[in-house]
Structure formats: structure tokens, C-alpha cells
Coordinates of C-alpha atoms in Angstrom, one line a residue:
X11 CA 28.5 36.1 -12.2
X12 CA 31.7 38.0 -13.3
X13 CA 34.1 35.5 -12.0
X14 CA 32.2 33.1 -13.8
X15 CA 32.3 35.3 -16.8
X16 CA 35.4 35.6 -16.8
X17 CA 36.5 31.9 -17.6
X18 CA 34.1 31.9 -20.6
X19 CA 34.9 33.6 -23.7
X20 CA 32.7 36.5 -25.2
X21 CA 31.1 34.3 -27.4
X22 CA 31.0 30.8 -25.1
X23 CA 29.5 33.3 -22.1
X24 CA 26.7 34.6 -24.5
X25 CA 25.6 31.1 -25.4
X26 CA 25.6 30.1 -21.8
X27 CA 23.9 33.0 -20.7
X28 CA 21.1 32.2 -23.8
X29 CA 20.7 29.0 -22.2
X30 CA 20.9 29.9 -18.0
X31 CA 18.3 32.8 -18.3
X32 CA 15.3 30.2 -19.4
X33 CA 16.2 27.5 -16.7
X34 CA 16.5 30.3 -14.0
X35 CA 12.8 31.8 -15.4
X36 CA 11.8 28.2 -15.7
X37 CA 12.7 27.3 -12.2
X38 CA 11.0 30.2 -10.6
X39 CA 7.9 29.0 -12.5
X40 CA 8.1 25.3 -11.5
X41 CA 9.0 26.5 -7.4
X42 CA 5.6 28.7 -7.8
X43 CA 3.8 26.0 -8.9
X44 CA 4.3 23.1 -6.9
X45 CA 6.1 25.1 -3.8
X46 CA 8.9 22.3 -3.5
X47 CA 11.9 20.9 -4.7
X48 CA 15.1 23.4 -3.9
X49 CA 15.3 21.8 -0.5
X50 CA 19.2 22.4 0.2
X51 CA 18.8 26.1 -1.2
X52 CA 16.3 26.3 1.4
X53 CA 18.5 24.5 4.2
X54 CA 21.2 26.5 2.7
X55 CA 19.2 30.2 3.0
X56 CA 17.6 29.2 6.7
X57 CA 21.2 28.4 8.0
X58 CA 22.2 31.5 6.7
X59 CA 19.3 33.2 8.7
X60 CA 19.8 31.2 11.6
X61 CA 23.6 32.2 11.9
X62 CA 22.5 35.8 11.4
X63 CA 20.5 36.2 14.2
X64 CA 23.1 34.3 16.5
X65 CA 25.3 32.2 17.5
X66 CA 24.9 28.8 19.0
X67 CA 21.6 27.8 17.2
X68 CA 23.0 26.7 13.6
X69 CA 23.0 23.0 14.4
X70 CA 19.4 23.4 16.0
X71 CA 17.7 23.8 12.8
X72 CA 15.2 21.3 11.0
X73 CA 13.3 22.3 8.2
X74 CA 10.6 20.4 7.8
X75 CA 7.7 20.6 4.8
X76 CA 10.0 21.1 2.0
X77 CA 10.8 17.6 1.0
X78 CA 8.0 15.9 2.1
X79 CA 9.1 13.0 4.6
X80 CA 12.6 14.5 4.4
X81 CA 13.6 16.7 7.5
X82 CA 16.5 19.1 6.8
X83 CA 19.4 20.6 8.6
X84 CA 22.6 22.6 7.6
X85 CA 25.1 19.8 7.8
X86 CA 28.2 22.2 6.7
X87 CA 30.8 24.2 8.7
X88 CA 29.7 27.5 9.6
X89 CA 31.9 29.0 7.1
X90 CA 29.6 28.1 4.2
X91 CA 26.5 30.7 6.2
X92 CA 28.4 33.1 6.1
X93 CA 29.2 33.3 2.5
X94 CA 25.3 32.4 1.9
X95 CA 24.7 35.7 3.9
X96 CA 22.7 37.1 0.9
X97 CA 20.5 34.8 0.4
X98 CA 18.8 35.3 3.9
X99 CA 18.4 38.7 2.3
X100 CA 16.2 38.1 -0.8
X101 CA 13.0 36.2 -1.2
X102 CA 13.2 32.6 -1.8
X103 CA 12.2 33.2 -5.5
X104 CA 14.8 35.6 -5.7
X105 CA 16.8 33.2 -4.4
X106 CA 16.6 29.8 -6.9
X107 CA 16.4 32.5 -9.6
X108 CA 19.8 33.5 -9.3
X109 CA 21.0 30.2 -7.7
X110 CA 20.4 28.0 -10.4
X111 CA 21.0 31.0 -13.3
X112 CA 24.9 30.9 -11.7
X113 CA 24.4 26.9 -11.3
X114 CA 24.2 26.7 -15.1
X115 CA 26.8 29.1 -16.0
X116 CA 29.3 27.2 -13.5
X117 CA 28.1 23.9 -15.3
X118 CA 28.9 25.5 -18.7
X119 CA 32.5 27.0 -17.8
X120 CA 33.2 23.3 -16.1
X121 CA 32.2 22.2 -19.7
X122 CA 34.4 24.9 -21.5
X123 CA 37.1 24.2 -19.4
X124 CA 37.2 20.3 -19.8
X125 CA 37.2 21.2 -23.4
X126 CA 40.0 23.4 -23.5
X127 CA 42.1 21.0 -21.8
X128 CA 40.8 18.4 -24.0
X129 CA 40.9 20.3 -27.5
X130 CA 43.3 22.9 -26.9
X131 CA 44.1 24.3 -30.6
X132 CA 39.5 24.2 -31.1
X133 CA 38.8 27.5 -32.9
X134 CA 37.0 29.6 -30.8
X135 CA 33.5 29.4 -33.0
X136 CA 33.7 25.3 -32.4
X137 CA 34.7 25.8 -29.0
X138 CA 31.2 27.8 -28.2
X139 CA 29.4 25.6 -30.4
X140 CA 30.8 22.2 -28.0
X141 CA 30.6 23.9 -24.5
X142 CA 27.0 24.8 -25.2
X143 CA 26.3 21.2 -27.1
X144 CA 27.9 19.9 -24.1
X145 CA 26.1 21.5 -21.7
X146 CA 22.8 21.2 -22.8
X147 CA 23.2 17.0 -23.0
X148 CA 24.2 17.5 -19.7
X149 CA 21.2 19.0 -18.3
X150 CA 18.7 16.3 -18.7
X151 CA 21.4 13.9 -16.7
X152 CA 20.1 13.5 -12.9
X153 CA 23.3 14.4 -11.5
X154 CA 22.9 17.3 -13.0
X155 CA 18.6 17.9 -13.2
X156 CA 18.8 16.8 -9.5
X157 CA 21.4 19.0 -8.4
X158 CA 19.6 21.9 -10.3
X159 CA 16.6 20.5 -8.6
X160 CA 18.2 20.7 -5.1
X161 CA 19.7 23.9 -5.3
X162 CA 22.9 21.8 -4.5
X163 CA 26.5 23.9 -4.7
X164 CA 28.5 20.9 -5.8
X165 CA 29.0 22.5 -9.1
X166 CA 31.0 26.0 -7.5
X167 CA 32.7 23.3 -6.2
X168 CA 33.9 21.0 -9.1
X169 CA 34.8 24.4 -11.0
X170 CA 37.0 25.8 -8.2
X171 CA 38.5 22.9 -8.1
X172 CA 39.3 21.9 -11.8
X173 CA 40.4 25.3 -12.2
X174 CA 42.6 25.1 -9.3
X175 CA 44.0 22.1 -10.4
X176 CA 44.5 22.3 -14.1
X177 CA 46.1 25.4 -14.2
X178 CA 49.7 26.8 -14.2
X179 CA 51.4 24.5 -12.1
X180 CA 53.5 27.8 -11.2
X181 CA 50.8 29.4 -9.8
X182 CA 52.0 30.7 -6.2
X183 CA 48.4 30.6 -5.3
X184 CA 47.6 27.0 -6.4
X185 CA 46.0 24.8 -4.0
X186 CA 43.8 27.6 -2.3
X187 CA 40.2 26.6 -4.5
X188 CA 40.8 23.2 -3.4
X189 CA 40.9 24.7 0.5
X190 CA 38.1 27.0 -0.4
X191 CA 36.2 24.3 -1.4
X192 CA 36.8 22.2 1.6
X193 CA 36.1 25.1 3.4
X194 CA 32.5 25.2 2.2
X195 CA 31.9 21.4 2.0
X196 CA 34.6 18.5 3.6
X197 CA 34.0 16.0 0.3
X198 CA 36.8 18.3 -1.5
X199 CA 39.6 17.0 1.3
X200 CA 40.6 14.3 -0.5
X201 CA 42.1 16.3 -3.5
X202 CA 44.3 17.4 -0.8
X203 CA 45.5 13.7 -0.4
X204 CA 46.1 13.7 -4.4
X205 CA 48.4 16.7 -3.9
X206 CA 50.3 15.1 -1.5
X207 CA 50.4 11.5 -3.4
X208 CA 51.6 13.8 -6.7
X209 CA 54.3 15.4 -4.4
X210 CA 53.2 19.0 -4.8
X211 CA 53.8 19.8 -1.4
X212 CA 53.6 23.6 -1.7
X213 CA 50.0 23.5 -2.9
X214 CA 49.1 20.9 -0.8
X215 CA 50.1 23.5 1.8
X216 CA 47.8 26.0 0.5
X217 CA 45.4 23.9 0.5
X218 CA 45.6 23.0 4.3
X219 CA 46.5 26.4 5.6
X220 CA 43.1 28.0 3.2
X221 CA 41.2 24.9 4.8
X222 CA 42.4 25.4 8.4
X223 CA 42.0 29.8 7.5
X224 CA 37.7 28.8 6.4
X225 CA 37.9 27.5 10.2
X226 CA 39.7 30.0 11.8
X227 CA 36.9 32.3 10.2
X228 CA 34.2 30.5 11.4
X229 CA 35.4 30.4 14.7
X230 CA 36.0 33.9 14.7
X231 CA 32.5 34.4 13.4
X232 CA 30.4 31.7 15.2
X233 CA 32.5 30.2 18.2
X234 CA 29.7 28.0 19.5
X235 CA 28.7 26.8 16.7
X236 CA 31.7 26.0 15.5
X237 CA 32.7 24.3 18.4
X238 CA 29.5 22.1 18.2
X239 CA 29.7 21.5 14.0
X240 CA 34.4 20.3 14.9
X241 CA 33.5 18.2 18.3
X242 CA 30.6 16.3 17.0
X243 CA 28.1 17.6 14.1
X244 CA 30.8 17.1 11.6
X245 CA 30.7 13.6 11.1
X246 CA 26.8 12.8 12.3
X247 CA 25.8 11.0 9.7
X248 CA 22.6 10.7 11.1
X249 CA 21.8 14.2 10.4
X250 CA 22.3 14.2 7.0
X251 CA 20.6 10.6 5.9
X252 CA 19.2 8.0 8.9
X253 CA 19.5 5.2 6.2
X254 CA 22.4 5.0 3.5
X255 CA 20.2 2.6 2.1
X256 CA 18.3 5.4 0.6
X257 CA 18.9 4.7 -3.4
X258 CA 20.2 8.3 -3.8
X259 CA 22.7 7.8 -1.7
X260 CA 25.6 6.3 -4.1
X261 CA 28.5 5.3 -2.3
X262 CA 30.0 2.3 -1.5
X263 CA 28.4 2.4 2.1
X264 CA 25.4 3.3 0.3
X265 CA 25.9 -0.1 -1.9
X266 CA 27.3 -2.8 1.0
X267 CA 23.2 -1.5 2.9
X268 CA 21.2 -2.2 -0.2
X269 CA 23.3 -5.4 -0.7
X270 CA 22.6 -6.4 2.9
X271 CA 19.0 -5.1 3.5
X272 CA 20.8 -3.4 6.8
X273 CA 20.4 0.2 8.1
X274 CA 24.1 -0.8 9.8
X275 CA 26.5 -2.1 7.2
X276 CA 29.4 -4.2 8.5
X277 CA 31.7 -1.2 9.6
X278 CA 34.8 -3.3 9.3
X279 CA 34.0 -4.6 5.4
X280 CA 33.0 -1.0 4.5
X281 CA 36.3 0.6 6.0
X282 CA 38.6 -2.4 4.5
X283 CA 36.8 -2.3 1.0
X284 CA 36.9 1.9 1.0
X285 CA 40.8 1.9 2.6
X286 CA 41.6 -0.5 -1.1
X287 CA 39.4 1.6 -3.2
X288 CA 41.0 4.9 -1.8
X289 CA 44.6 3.9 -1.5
X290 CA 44.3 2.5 -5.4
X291 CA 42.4 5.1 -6.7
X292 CA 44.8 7.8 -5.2
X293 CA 47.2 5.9 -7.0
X294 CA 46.0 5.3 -10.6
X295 CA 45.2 9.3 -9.9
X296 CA 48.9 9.8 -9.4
X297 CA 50.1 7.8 -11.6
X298 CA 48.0 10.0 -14.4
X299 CA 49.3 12.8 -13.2
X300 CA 52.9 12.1 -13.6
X301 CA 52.2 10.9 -17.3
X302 CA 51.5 14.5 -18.0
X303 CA 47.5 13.3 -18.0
X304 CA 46.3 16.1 -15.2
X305 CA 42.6 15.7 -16.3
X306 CA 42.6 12.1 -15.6
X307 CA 43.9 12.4 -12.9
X308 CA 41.4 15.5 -11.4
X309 CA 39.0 12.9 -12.7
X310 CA 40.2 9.5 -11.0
X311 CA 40.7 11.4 -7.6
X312 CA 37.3 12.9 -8.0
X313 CA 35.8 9.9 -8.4
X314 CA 37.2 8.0 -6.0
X315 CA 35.9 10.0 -3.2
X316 CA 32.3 9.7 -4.0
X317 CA 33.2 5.9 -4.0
X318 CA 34.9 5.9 -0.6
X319 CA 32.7 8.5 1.2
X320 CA 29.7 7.5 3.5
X321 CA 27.1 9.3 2.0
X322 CA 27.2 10.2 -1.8
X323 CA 24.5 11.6 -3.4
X324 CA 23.3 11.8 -6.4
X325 CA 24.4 15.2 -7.7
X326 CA 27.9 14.6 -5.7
X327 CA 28.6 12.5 -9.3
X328 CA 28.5 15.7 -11.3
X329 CA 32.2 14.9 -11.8
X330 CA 30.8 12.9 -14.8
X331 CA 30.2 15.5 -17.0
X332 CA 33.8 16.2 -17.9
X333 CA 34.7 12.6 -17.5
X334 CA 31.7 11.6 -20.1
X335 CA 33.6 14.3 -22.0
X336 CA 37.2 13.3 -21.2
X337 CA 36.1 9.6 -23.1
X338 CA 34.5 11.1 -26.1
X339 CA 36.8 13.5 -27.1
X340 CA 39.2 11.3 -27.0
X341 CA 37.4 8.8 -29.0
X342 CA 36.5 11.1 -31.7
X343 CA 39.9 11.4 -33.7
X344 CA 40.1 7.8 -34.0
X345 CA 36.3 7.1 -34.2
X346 CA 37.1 4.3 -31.5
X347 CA 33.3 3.2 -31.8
X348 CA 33.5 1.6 -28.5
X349 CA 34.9 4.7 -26.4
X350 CA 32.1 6.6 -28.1
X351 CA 29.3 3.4 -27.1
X352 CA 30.4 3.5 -23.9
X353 CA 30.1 7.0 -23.4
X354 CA 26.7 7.1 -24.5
X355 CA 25.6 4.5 -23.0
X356 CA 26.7 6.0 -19.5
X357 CA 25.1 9.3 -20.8
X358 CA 21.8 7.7 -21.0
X359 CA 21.9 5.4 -17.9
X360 CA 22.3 8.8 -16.1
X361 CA 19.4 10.2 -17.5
X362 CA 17.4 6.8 -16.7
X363 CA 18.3 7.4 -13.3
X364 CA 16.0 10.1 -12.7
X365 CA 13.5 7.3 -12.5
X366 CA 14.5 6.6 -8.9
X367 CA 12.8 9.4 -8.1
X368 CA 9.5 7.8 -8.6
X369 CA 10.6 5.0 -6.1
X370 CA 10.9 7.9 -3.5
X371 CA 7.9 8.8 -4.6
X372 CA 6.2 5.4 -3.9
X373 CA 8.3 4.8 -0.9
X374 CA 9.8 1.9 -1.9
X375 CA 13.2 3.0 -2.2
X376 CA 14.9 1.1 0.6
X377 CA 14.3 -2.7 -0.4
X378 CA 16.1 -3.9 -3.4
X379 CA 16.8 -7.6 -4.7
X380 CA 18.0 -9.1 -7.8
X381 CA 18.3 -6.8 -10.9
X382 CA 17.3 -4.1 -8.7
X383 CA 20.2 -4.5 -6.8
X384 CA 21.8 -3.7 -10.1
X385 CA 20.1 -0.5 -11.2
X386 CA 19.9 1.1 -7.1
X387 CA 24.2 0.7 -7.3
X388 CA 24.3 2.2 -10.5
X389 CA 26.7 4.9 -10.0
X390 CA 28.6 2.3 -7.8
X391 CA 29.2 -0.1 -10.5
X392 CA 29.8 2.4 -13.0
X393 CA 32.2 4.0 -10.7
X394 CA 34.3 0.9 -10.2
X395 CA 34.2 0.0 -13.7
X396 CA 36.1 3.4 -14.6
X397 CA 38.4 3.1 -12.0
X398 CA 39.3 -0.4 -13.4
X399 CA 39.3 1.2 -16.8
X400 CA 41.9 3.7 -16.0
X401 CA 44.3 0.6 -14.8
X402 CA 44.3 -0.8 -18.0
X403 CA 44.7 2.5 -20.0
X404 CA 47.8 3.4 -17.6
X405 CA 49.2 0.3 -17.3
X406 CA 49.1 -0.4 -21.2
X407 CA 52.1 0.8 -23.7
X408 CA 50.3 4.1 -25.5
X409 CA 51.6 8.0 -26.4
X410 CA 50.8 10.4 -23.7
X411 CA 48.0 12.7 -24.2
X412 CA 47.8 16.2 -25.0
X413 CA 48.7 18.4 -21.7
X414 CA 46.0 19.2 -19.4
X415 CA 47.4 21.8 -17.1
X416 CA 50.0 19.5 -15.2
X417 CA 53.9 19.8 -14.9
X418 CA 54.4 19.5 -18.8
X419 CA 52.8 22.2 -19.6
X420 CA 56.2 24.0 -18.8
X421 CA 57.7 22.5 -21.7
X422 CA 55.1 20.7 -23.7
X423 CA 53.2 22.8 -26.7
X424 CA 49.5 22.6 -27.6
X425 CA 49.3 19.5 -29.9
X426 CA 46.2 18.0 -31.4
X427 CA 44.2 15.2 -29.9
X428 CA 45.8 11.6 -29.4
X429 CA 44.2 8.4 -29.7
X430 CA 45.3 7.4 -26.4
X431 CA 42.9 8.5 -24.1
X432 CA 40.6 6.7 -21.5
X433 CA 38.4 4.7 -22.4

């Protein structure tokens, strides 16, 4: 909690905190309740006890009666069990208690963050007033609910990595929260591409070596295991989701099954139309990035991997809280009625989207056709819509933005908001 702390201000950490302590009560309450829901804290905290007592056993596990119809294994490196070493040592309680009370705090400083980089010269007062404004309409989103719901660590994740990234570029150590957080989950690997494709070779570096170091670790740690999760368990998707049609998985794998009714997309379509959606969104992310626009291009990089990855759930697009932010920030100055429209109207598709629980529920959630097709590839469509929106914002004549932690901030000053951000 202090690391978190420590990248909200006095009086932005107090709100948060105000806000965290309820949910964490309120989860406790909900587990006690019902006894489901946190199913990956629970794959997360039997992993954890499975690679205490030994090695060779980590990939063994199924835990069944959680999610009902839903068997569960750790599907991460054995790197990841050891850091969750302490929650094998509480009571499950205990353990979504402090979970999701550090799950909301990381949403809040993601929040903060995006708004500093956003609004740099806010007073601090205002700034407080936005990060808790803005986290709280991000709650009820089901990237978000569902991640909370999951007891997911994809928001850690985004934070180390938006702070890794949109920091001083001088920073010896930059590039090691993007390894980290490969490390502890592979999605992260392809901000290692966007280092590369931005020509910061150093970090890019750091971010390999810290990667490759998370392995050495678990080797040292768990040898079998590790040998069984690098030669194999690593890329069985199988293990993590029989059928990408499932309608949480949102990826464009995920998409081309639902289209198709198929359990077994066409490999070669899916690895031609994710090789074009990768190579251009690593591109558009680039290209931000050299205009000074570091945010966008965090952002564009983060979403293209959901895109381009084979499985993609639902809280994997918690990279849309700071993009929903990113566009309505900089729509306010100019009270660009469409930026702000369209931000909204995202905002509350993502909250409709908790209604694909219920077709879990029913069972139902593998058979789509005509509009449904439409609403099961939400995140898809919205997701190629922004990429495409990012094209025409860097491709059109406009004044750079105000720096967001790239190479200009060497030179640039704080200035106030432009009217030339994505919309």
C-alpha cells in the first residue's frame, strides 16, 4: 500500500482510501454471502500454496467449484507464486479484503496519473476532486466491476506500466516495470515491441534483461515447473479458455469464432488479420510517441495487444479508463461536443456490458447472430474504431499536445490543455 501511496498526493490518497475501504468491506460481505466470484484470486492463492509445498505440481492444479462450470488453473510463470506467497498465508477473506482494497487504490493512482499527464498545471484541490470523480465512474464499468469481481491483477499491471513509461525518459532504470510486468503476466511483452519501434533501445534492454531476470528466478525457485510452464504450458490456450468463442473473451480470435460459429477459427486469417492490426498499431503508437504525445502512444500500444492476443478478457481492457479519460480531457477546453458524446457513449456501453454476464448465466453465451454479433464484439469494434481514430488525429495538420512524460519533456514546459487531442 505505501508504494501505491506514494504516487497519490496527501489529499488524492485520502479520497481514495475513503472510497477503497467500503468496496474491500463490501467485498468481504458479498464473498460471505454467495461464497463465489474471486475465482482468479482463488487460482491465484492455490498456486501460491501449490508452489509452497513443492515443486513440479504447479501446472497440475484445477480448481473446480468456484466458478460454477468454469474449471481453473494458474496459467502464469512461476514467478507470479512466488510474489503471491502471502496470500497462501491468510484466509481467503483476508485475502479479497486486501486484494481488492489495493485493486482500487491502483485504479485510483492509474486515474491520478492519467490526469497529471493530461492536466499538468490542475491545482492540487481539483486534481483530488477529478481522480476520485474519475474513479468512481470507473467502477461501475465491467472492465473494471469484473476485474474487481475476479480478483484479477491486470490493474498492478497497467500502473507499473504507465508509470514506467511516462516518466523521465532519463530514468536509468526505465523499462524494468514493463519487464516486471511481463514477468508476472506475458500480455505486457508487447510494450517491449513499442520500445523498440520508438528506438529506446536502452529501456527496451531493461525490459528484456528484468523479463529474462523474473525467469531466471523462477527457475531458480521452481525448476520443474518452470521447465513445464517455458516448453509447453505457456502458450496452452486450452488451459485457460476451451472456446474463444466465450463472449468474454474479446479479442480478435475471440471475434473471427463468434463470427464463424467455430471452436477453431481459420488460423491463417487470424494470424494475417492480427500481423496488420499489430504491425499498424505499433506504428500509429510510434508515431505518437515521436509527436511528443507519450500517453497516446502508452494507450495505442495497449490497445493493440488486447486486439492481437488470443485470448482477451474482459478486465484485460482496463486500458480504457485512461483512454476514456485521454478523450475527455481533451475535449473539455474546447467543449468539442462530439469527443465528449463519444466518450460517454463508450462509458456507458461498458457498463452495459456487464449484461453478458447473464448470458453466462443462461448458458447461452457461445451462439451469436445478427445484432448480437454486434454487441458479443463490442470491445472489438470499439477497439478498431479507436485505432482508426488515432490515424486520422495523427495524420491530420494540428498543434502537439501538452507533454505526457516522453522525450520533450527535456525541453518542453507544463502548458495548458490543447484542443488537439484524440478524439
Amino acid at each position: 500500500m505505501a508504494g501505491l501511496r506514494s504516487r497519490l498526493r496527501p489529499g488524492t490518497a485520502a479520497g481514495a482510501l475513503a472510497l477503497a475501504v467500503p468496496i474491500a468491506v463490501a467485498a468481504v460481505v458479498t464473498h460471505r454471502a454467495t461464497g463465489r466470484y474471486w475465482g482468479d484470486l482463488a487460482a491465484y492463492r492455490a498456486g501460491a500454496r501449490a508452489a509452497t509445498a513443492g515443486d513440479g505440481n504447479l501446472y497440475d492444479l484445477v480448481l473446480r467449484g468456484v466458478v460454477p462450470g468454469v474449471d481453473l488453473a494458474f496459467v502464469y510463470p512461476p514467478f507470479p507464486a512466488l510474489l503471491l506467497r502471502p496470500l497462501a498465508a491468510v484466509s481467503f477473506d483476508a485475502g479479497i479484503a486486501l486484494w481488492t482494497l489495493l485493486s482500487v487504490l491502483a485504479l485510483a493512482a492509474v486515474v491520478a496519473r492519467a490526469l497529471r499527464l493530461l492536466a499538468p498545471g490542475t491545482p492540487e484541490r481539483r486534481h483530488a476532486l477529478l481522480t476520485l470523480g474519475g474513479t468512481v465512474a470507473a467502477l461501475p464499468t465491467f472492465p473494471v466491476s469484473g476485474h474487481l469481481q475476479a480478483g484479477q491483477v491486470g490493474l498492478f499491471l497497467m500502473l507499473v506500466v504507465l508509470l514506467d513509461l511516462t516518466g523521465d525518459p532519463d530514468r536509468w532504470w526505465r523499462g524494468l516495470g514493463v519487464g516486471l510486468a511481463a514477468g508476472v503476466k506475458l500480455t505486457p511483452l508487447i510494450f517491449v515491441a513499442y520500445l523498440l519501434v520508438t528506438r529506446r533501445f536502452r529501456a527496451a534492454l531493461a525490459a528484456a534483461g528484468t523479463f529474462l531476470a523474473t525467469i531466471a528466478v523462477g527457475y531458480a525457485w521452481h525448476p520443474a515447473d518452470s521447465t513445464r510452464f517455458w516448453s509447453g504450458a505457456a502458450v496452452e490456450t486450452g488451459r485457460i479458455n476451451a472456446d474463444p468463442r466465450w463472449v468474454f473473451n474479446q479479442s480478435l480470435h475471440g471475434a473471427l469464432a463468434r463470427i464463424g460459429d467455430t471452436a477453431t477459427p481459420p488460423r491463417v486469417l487470424w494470424l494475417l488479420l492480427a500481423a496488420f492490426v499489430g504491425v499498424a498499431g505499433l506504428a500509429l503508437a510510434a508515431r505518437a510517441a515521436r509527436a511528443g504525445d507519450e500517453l497516446l502512444g502508452v494507450l495505442t500500444c495497449a490497445l493493440t495487444g488486447v486486439l492481437v492476443s488470443p485470448i482477451s478478457w474482459h478486465h484485460h481492457w482496463v486500458w480504457f479508463v485512461p483512454a476514456l479519460l485521454l478523450l475527455a480531457v481533451r475535449s473539455w477546453p474546447a467543449r468539442r461536443r462530439a469527443g465528449l458524446v463519444t466518450a460517454g457513449g463508450v462509458w456507458l456501453g461498458l457498463v452495459a456490458s456487464t449484461g453478458w454476464v447473464v448470458l453466462l448465466l443462461r448458458g447461452d453465451d457461445l451462439h451469436f447472430h445478427g445484432a448480437g454479433l454486434l454487441i458479443a464484439n463490442g470491445y472489438v469494434l470499439v477497439g478498431l474504431l479507436a485505432l482508426a481514430a488515432v490515424a486520422y488525429h495523427l495524420h491530420r495538420p494540428h498543434r502537439p499536445p501538452a507533454p505526457t512524460g516522453g522525450r520533450a519533456d527535456r525541453t518542453a514546459t507544463p502548458a495548458p490543455l490543447r484542443t488537439g487531442g484524440a478524439r
